[in-house]
């Protein structure tokens, strides 16, 4: 047995019990944990070619997995001006003004992470950012990645002068006279202007993706459930793996959009299993609604503006039929469902398809931002995984409900925000993720947010729904054991056990005994994927 890596003097943390395993060392062979034992036993398995690392008492956990992220589209979207730190319109205008000064003649300004809360009670429209963008073609992605602001010059270059009709829920928002305000809702509308903007070369996009994935590995991630496969995504993953530059294990779910033809649906089914050693197409991603912040969620009762009343699928029954066909084919699904009506319809569709814990097909609901009590128990009853992003609650809402998301919903529904605790206690399998680029990807920040539910920019602020917090152990399980279960890989991932994958994350101290507010700063000493280090601190 060839043993390329041995880890000694380790504290091996069991995410099932929260206790330390009795062993202090492990050996890796063929990308798997080949042996657990004491330092002497494991050292004897090493030969001249083995890399032997003495961890000096560092804590080893199964590799952390982000349950929901968008590596390729995220790498594309996060090029340009980062507006995520701007908390008011003055800060946005100042950042834009500085960026405009650096633009060359005819260049477009790209920005991302714009928080609609900066507009306060004003409409979200490009006029609020004038005169900074006068004559400048600009596209500013709002933080939800479901909407963007286009400057008047960008709309002009794209030939967008009034409202448009789309086959799916999307809108070019216009004023009373029919002139676009600059706000574009959902992909179909955003793409009208995106197509007119200059695009980076394929080589630059691949280099940017590779850099992002390296940074993710350095944060402690060994894997992620990638919720898209558009454009060059699969080709990029394949090329990076061949080049030895893929530092994350990726489970990829291509999108299924409204209006999909029988041929298109069959193609999605046939695509399952495509991939390499470190990435694989497994599942299909669908959307049942948009977002609460831009009024495109699907709610059982309208929001305070009379919006969020429609499903993303113009005919929700067509979505139900698609879920049934995918279920019959044994294809797991992940459905973006934020509003209560969207979540309910998704669960109804799984039930009608014959889903359940014994069916062998593990469906998921993504986001679940507000749901009533009678919805909670159905996740466990149907075996549907609850995929949650608690940092969205932390950073985009407020405990006093003065934020845009809460004001749109009203007190009753805002009090049901991101019910991680209630879903966990109801028996649901809860998986945590970032939804990067919507929120930062470092997994320790995600786990911390699940525990403290406070704004990461100011941890002195009160938590939003502290009764919905998870414990330290639960948050770790949600990014290890539960992530493996959601992917149908619990027999080979998510635990420190012989025969399981050697995907490992090593910390200076235990994430279970580190205070939630300190957790994001806990040093990640080593990240191991498939038995090889993808990140190591200078001290290792």
XYZ file of C-alpha atoms in Angstrom:
540
model
C 0.000 0.000 0.000
C 1.488 3.318 -1.082
C 1.005 6.010 1.566
C 1.610 9.481 0.106
C 0.484 11.411 3.208
C 0.593 10.818 6.959
C -0.745 13.210 9.595
C 0.581 12.855 13.140
C -0.092 14.486 16.531
C -3.629 15.423 15.578
C -6.879 15.832 17.435
C -9.396 14.022 15.230
C -12.825 15.589 15.695
C -15.887 13.431 15.126
C -18.707 15.589 13.673
C -21.315 13.028 14.694
C -20.646 13.189 18.438
C -18.530 16.322 18.832
C -15.923 14.285 20.676
C -12.357 13.431 19.770
C -11.567 10.045 18.303
C -9.172 7.930 20.404
C -6.636 7.883 17.557
C -4.119 10.686 17.006
C -2.933 10.037 13.457
C -4.102 8.954 10.036
C -2.616 7.643 6.810
C -3.835 8.320 3.289
C -3.761 5.984 0.294
C -5.497 6.293 -3.090
C -7.331 9.401 -1.948
C -8.897 7.608 1.019
C -8.254 7.383 4.731
C -6.316 4.115 4.823
C -5.665 3.854 8.558
C -6.332 5.527 11.901
C -4.116 4.894 14.910
C -1.569 6.312 17.282
C 1.484 8.164 16.035
C 3.768 5.133 16.233
C 1.415 2.845 14.308
C 0.775 5.332 11.552
C 4.386 6.464 11.229
C 5.328 2.850 10.444
C 3.162 3.035 7.321
C 5.314 5.799 5.863
C 8.116 5.165 3.392
C 10.690 7.389 1.720
C 8.073 8.898 -0.606
C 5.546 9.727 2.143
C 4.939 13.298 3.216
C 4.776 13.161 7.020
C 3.215 16.164 8.731
C 3.314 16.624 12.493
C 0.269 18.771 13.284
C 1.312 19.556 16.840
C -2.129 18.985 18.304
C -4.116 20.756 15.574
C -7.751 19.738 15.069
C -8.732 17.699 12.005
C -12.301 17.504 10.725
C -13.782 16.013 7.581
C -13.391 18.498 4.743
C -15.899 21.340 4.859
C -18.387 21.444 1.982
C -20.382 24.490 0.892
C -23.922 23.289 0.221
C -24.738 26.000 -2.328
C -22.340 28.082 -4.391
C -21.743 29.280 -7.949
C -18.024 29.040 -8.750
C -17.960 29.987 -12.441
C -20.758 32.546 -12.553
C -19.510 33.904 -9.227
C -16.002 34.350 -10.582
C -17.513 36.221 -13.533
C -19.854 38.371 -11.440
C -17.280 39.451 -8.871
C -15.001 41.145 -11.371
C -15.175 44.906 -11.148
C -16.126 47.222 -8.306
C -17.054 45.582 -5.002
C -19.960 47.580 -3.561
C -20.803 45.128 -0.790
C -19.200 47.320 1.872
C -21.307 50.381 1.018
C -24.022 51.012 3.582
C -25.615 54.198 2.167
C -26.033 56.041 -1.120
C -23.234 58.507 -0.405
C -20.781 55.621 -0.027
C -22.005 54.072 -3.288
C -21.701 57.384 -5.167
C -18.196 57.935 -3.789
C -17.049 54.445 -4.813
C -18.556 54.878 -8.280
C -16.959 58.293 -8.737
C -13.512 56.887 -7.958
C -14.036 54.001 -10.382
C -15.309 56.281 -13.162
C -12.108 58.327 -12.998
C -10.106 55.199 -13.860
C -12.233 54.203 -16.860
C -10.797 54.439 -20.338
C -12.746 55.952 -23.204
C -15.799 53.817 -23.985
C -15.162 51.373 -21.124
C -18.044 49.954 -19.130
C -18.164 50.139 -15.352
C -19.060 46.849 -13.698
C -20.031 46.571 -10.036
C -21.412 43.877 -7.759
C -22.749 43.355 -4.239
C -25.013 46.438 -4.229
C -27.350 46.246 -1.216
C -30.874 47.614 -1.918
C -30.992 48.809 1.694
C -28.691 51.697 0.721
C -31.643 53.271 -1.117
C -33.675 53.530 2.094
C -37.204 54.629 1.211
C -36.203 55.705 -2.303
C -36.936 53.501 -5.313
C -34.066 51.323 -6.487
C -33.266 53.104 -9.745
C -30.255 54.512 -11.551
C -31.438 58.100 -11.065
C -30.509 57.784 -7.390
C -26.870 57.420 -8.448
C -26.750 60.450 -10.733
C -24.979 62.463 -11.815
C -22.026 60.133 -11.155
C -22.986 57.778 -13.990
C -24.039 60.418 -16.535
C -22.806 59.245 -19.925
C -21.117 56.172 -18.414
C -22.247 52.677 -19.483
C -22.548 50.874 -16.149
C -23.993 47.594 -14.895
C -24.290 47.182 -11.143
C -25.281 43.761 -9.855
C -27.469 43.827 -6.753
C -26.371 41.487 -3.993
C -29.076 38.910 -4.747
C -27.690 38.323 -8.284
C -31.293 38.280 -9.478
C -31.337 41.955 -10.393
C -29.095 44.748 -11.570
C -29.056 48.470 -12.196
C -28.166 49.660 -15.674
C -27.180 53.259 -16.273
C -29.058 55.262 -18.951
C -26.065 54.980 -21.293
C -25.947 51.180 -20.848
C -29.663 50.921 -21.647
C -29.149 53.095 -24.708
C -26.293 50.956 -26.026
C -28.377 47.829 -25.455
C -31.385 49.285 -27.252
C -33.640 48.966 -24.218
C -36.054 51.885 -24.324
C -39.198 50.487 -22.718
C -40.864 47.431 -21.196
C -40.354 43.933 -22.604
C -42.267 40.674 -22.419
C -40.513 37.484 -21.309
C -41.352 33.772 -21.223
C -40.426 33.614 -17.530
C -40.808 35.933 -14.560
C -38.593 38.914 -15.433
C -39.072 42.645 -15.894
C -37.515 45.790 -17.281
C -38.875 48.106 -14.600
C -40.323 51.287 -16.105
C -41.790 54.485 -14.707
C -45.332 55.732 -15.293
C -44.352 57.060 -18.714
C -42.878 53.750 -19.832
C -39.214 54.737 -19.547
C -36.831 52.219 -17.973
C -35.687 53.167 -14.476
C -32.526 51.091 -14.845
C -33.727 48.263 -12.591
C -33.695 44.883 -14.336
C -35.326 41.934 -12.561
C -34.212 38.345 -13.154
C -31.864 36.875 -15.748
C -33.947 37.333 -18.880
C -34.122 41.092 -18.321
C -30.515 41.426 -17.180
C -29.251 39.591 -20.245
C -30.727 42.250 -22.533
C -28.066 44.670 -21.351
C -25.365 42.131 -20.481
C -25.151 41.174 -24.158
C -24.171 44.746 -25.081
C -21.315 44.937 -22.570
C -17.745 43.880 -23.417
C -16.906 40.386 -22.188
C -13.578 39.149 -20.762
C -11.635 36.583 -22.736
C -12.055 32.926 -21.984
C -8.452 32.737 -20.756
C -9.021 35.556 -18.276
C -12.198 33.918 -17.019
C -10.461 30.592 -16.469
C -7.564 32.252 -14.636
C -10.007 34.145 -12.439
C -11.923 30.930 -11.647
C -8.713 29.104 -10.740
C -7.705 31.922 -8.388
C -11.125 31.904 -6.679
C -11.018 28.139 -6.170
C -7.549 28.379 -4.617
C -8.851 31.015 -2.198
C -11.794 28.762 -1.332
C -9.426 25.907 -0.519
C -7.380 28.249 1.674
C -10.551 29.055 3.618
C -10.962 25.373 4.512
C -13.331 24.215 1.795
C -12.728 20.853 0.173
C -15.953 20.750 -1.804
C -19.077 22.506 -2.930
C -22.471 21.854 -4.445
C -22.316 24.020 -7.575
C -25.801 25.166 -8.503
C -25.287 25.895 -12.180
C -23.479 24.525 -15.210
C -24.011 27.235 -17.800
C -21.681 28.196 -20.612
C -18.087 27.119 -20.071
C -18.544 25.751 -16.541
C -18.094 22.042 -17.234
C -15.280 22.648 -19.701
C -13.476 24.825 -17.143
C -13.785 22.163 -14.435
C -12.473 19.509 -16.797
C -9.529 21.632 -17.931
C -8.585 22.619 -14.392
C -8.684 19.010 -13.238
C -6.504 17.836 -16.116
C -4.036 20.616 -15.270
C -4.029 19.643 -11.580
C -5.597 23.003 -10.687
C -8.990 21.917 -9.307
C -8.695 22.219 -5.496
C -12.370 21.530 -4.698
C -14.574 18.488 -5.237
C -17.645 19.804 -7.049
C -21.130 18.321 -7.365
C -22.719 20.191 -10.273
C -26.451 20.676 -10.882
C -27.360 22.206 -14.272
C -30.369 24.492 -14.528
C -33.790 23.486 -15.825
C -35.746 26.537 -16.907
C -39.445 27.122 -17.619
C -40.395 26.089 -21.145
C -37.923 23.210 -21.217
C -38.706 20.869 -24.105
C -38.928 17.076 -23.785
C -35.602 16.917 -25.639
C -34.039 19.420 -23.225
C -35.267 17.488 -20.214
C -33.950 14.233 -21.652
C -30.576 15.908 -22.231
C -30.433 16.918 -18.553
C -31.155 13.338 -17.517
C -28.515 11.942 -19.861
C -25.977 14.470 -18.578
C -26.057 12.916 -15.094
C -22.774 11.282 -14.131
C -20.708 13.309 -16.568
C -17.460 14.487 -15.023
C -14.054 13.503 -13.730
C -12.500 12.323 -10.498
C -13.152 15.618 -8.706
C -16.297 16.952 -10.377
C -19.514 15.363 -11.494
C -22.925 16.348 -12.781
C -25.367 15.096 -10.169
C -28.820 16.629 -9.964
C -30.800 19.410 -11.593
C -31.357 22.950 -10.312
C -34.745 24.645 -10.765
C -36.268 27.953 -9.676
C -39.719 28.286 -8.163
C -39.403 32.032 -7.508
C -37.015 34.981 -7.379
C -36.164 37.058 -4.307
C -38.072 38.958 -1.662
C -35.830 42.010 -1.907
C -36.728 42.700 -5.528
C -40.379 41.639 -5.307
C -40.061 38.460 -7.397
C -40.480 35.840 -4.675
C -43.693 33.762 -4.628
C -45.629 34.514 -1.467
C -48.981 33.242 -0.300
C -49.939 36.855 0.377
C -48.460 39.897 -1.426
C -45.674 41.920 0.128
C -46.210 45.511 1.269
C -45.875 46.753 -2.344
C -48.399 44.242 -3.648
C -45.547 42.283 -5.255
C -44.089 38.765 -4.983
C -47.312 37.085 -6.052
C -46.127 35.048 -9.056
C -44.155 31.860 -9.529
C -41.014 31.859 -11.666
C -42.656 29.155 -13.766
C -45.643 30.881 -15.436
C -47.391 27.496 -15.205
C -46.427 25.956 -11.849
C -48.094 22.717 -12.934
C -45.421 22.374 -15.620
C -42.785 22.491 -12.883
C -44.666 19.738 -11.043
C -44.600 17.556 -14.161
C -40.865 18.144 -14.609
C -40.158 17.152 -10.995
C -42.147 13.951 -11.537
C -40.186 13.037 -14.663
C -36.827 13.749 -13.029
C -37.860 11.735 -9.981
C -38.848 8.767 -12.156
C -35.421 8.955 -13.782
C -33.745 8.908 -10.373
C -32.402 12.453 -10.716
C -32.200 14.488 -7.477
C -33.407 18.068 -7.735
C -32.549 21.312 -5.971
C -35.232 23.976 -6.174
C -34.681 27.634 -5.365
C -37.744 28.449 -3.243
C -37.594 31.544 -1.047
C -41.206 32.533 -0.435
C -43.751 30.459 1.473
C -45.877 29.694 -1.609
C -42.792 28.590 -3.539
C -41.649 26.273 -0.744
C -45.121 24.785 -0.361
C -45.478 24.131 -4.097
C -42.040 22.519 -4.241
C -42.890 20.153 -1.393
C -46.258 19.386 -2.992
C -44.492 18.516 -6.264
C -42.095 16.137 -4.522
C -45.017 14.480 -2.729
C -46.968 14.030 -5.982
C -43.857 12.576 -7.625
C -43.689 9.876 -4.973
C -40.764 11.326 -3.092
C -39.971 10.248 0.429
C -37.112 8.979 2.589
C -37.482 5.484 1.128
C -37.644 6.577 -2.516
C -33.868 6.729 -2.943
C -33.997 10.141 -4.656
C -32.911 13.042 -2.453
C -34.571 16.275 -3.412
C -33.668 19.638 -1.868
C -35.146 23.074 -1.323
C -32.697 25.970 -1.495
C -32.947 29.124 0.675
C -36.309 28.710 2.498
C -36.263 32.275 3.794
C -39.732 32.400 5.354
C -42.185 29.550 5.910
C -45.177 28.948 8.211
C -45.295 26.281 10.904
C -47.257 23.719 8.902
C -44.482 23.514 6.297
C -41.691 22.507 8.666
C -42.590 18.876 9.359
C -42.993 18.079 5.656
C -39.254 18.259 4.981
C -38.562 15.244 7.186
C -41.724 13.443 6.075
C -40.716 13.741 2.417
C -36.989 13.336 2.973
C -36.354 16.757 1.419
C -33.072 18.394 2.392
C -33.267 21.969 3.726
C -30.388 23.942 2.183
C -29.889 27.151 4.172
C -27.674 30.239 3.951
C -27.763 31.887 7.406
C -25.312 34.637 6.464
C -28.035 36.117 4.258
C -30.086 36.653 7.383
C -27.055 38.038 9.217
C -25.900 40.539 6.632
C -28.995 41.536 4.636
C -31.650 41.846 7.366
C -31.839 43.504 10.782
C -33.145 42.410 14.143
C -35.493 45.417 14.308
C -36.975 44.585 10.879
C -36.151 47.983 9.378
C -34.367 46.387 6.404
C -35.882 46.069 2.928
C -36.499 42.296 3.203
C -38.364 42.594 6.517
C -40.335 45.706 5.575
C -41.573 44.023 2.426
C -42.796 40.990 4.377
C -44.196 42.621 7.503
C -43.690 41.576 11.100
C -45.335 38.149 11.051
C -43.392 36.761 8.110
C -40.159 38.584 9.015
C -40.287 36.810 12.375
C -40.089 33.500 10.462
C -36.710 34.308 8.954
C -34.329 31.461 8.093
C -35.820 28.902 10.488
C -32.684 26.775 10.809
C -33.452 25.651 14.381
C -37.095 24.820 13.709
C -36.222 22.833 10.595
C -33.468 20.960 12.434
C -35.742 20.158 15.376
C -38.506 18.998 13.024
C -36.169 16.272 11.754
C -35.077 17.867 8.494
C -31.540 17.391 7.210
C -30.139 20.932 7.222
C -27.192 21.747 4.960
C -25.373 25.080 5.186
C -23.843 27.088 2.382
C -22.952 30.587 1.295
C -24.672 30.987 -2.092
C -21.439 32.715 -3.140
C -21.181 35.270 -4.740
C -24.320 36.426 -2.907
C -22.465 36.156 0.413
C -18.822 35.430 1.308
C -17.744 31.810 0.899
C -15.422 31.233 3.908
C -17.092 28.285 5.661
C -16.138 29.439 9.137
C -18.098 32.639 8.490
C -21.102 30.584 7.384
C -20.903 28.372 10.473
C -20.458 31.418 12.704
C -23.510 33.108 11.206
C -25.613 30.024 11.854
C -24.622 30.318 15.516
C -24.745 34.068 16.238
C -27.106 35.430 13.496
C -25.543 38.894 13.828
C -24.298 41.268 11.089
C -20.732 40.279 10.279
C -19.769 43.944 9.838
C -20.805 44.775 13.391
C -21.083 41.867 15.802
C -22.232 44.201 18.577
C -25.610 44.465 16.839
C -28.465 42.275 18.133
C -29.133 38.950 16.395
C -32.067 38.413 14.041
C -34.080 35.525 15.459
C -31.553 34.160 17.974
C -33.987 31.353 18.781
C -33.239 29.987 15.283
C -29.491 29.618 15.923
C -27.728 26.285 15.530
C -25.172 24.941 17.972
C -21.475 24.696 17.163
C -21.754 20.951 16.566
C -24.858 21.279 14.410
C -23.228 23.901 12.208
C -20.203 21.624 11.724
C -22.412 18.648 10.913
C -24.338 20.762 8.401
C -21.131 21.292 6.383
C -19.763 17.761 6.718
C -22.081 14.857 7.587
C -25.246 16.470 6.229
C -23.567 17.754 3.067
C -22.423 14.195 2.344
C -25.945 12.869 2.951
C -27.483 15.460 0.632
C -25.167 14.261 -2.129
C -25.873 10.569 -1.430
C -22.273 10.105 -0.310
C -22.635 9.344 3.385
C -20.935 5.967 2.842
C -17.708 7.632 1.665
C -17.625 11.239 2.836
C -18.361 13.501 5.782
C -16.606 11.475 8.497
C -13.117 10.560 9.652
C -13.317 6.845 9.003
C -11.210 4.241 7.228
C -12.333 3.992 3.615
C -13.788 7.475 3.527
C -12.367 10.164 1.294
C -9.233 11.887 2.486
C -10.863 15.306 2.182
C -9.772 17.049 5.382
C -9.718 20.478 7.018
C -7.200 21.223 9.783
C -7.673 24.037 12.313
C -5.399 25.559 14.940
C -8.117 24.896 17.544
C -11.492 23.216 17.680
C -14.314 25.038 15.862
C -16.620 23.650 18.552
C -14.909 25.435 21.441
C -14.170 28.655 19.552
C -16.705 31.404 20.250
C -19.066 32.038 17.351
C -17.948 35.650 17.028
C -14.288 34.548 16.867
C -14.827 31.605 14.547
C -14.164 33.395 11.218
C -10.634 34.216 12.430
C -9.774 30.633 13.436
C -6.624 29.749 11.434
C -6.994 27.086 8.763
C -3.638 25.304 8.855
C -4.144 22.700 6.163
C -6.697 21.678 3.548
C -6.454 18.241 1.974
C -8.400 17.100 -1.076
C -8.300 13.516 -2.283
C -5.242 12.944 -0.116
C -3.173 15.888 -1.342
C -2.716 19.281 0.324
C -4.387 22.139 -1.524
C -3.525 24.732 1.109
C -1.072 24.847 3.955
C -0.159 27.585 6.364
C 3.467 28.592 6.784
C 3.557 26.802 10.149
C 2.709 23.370 8.716
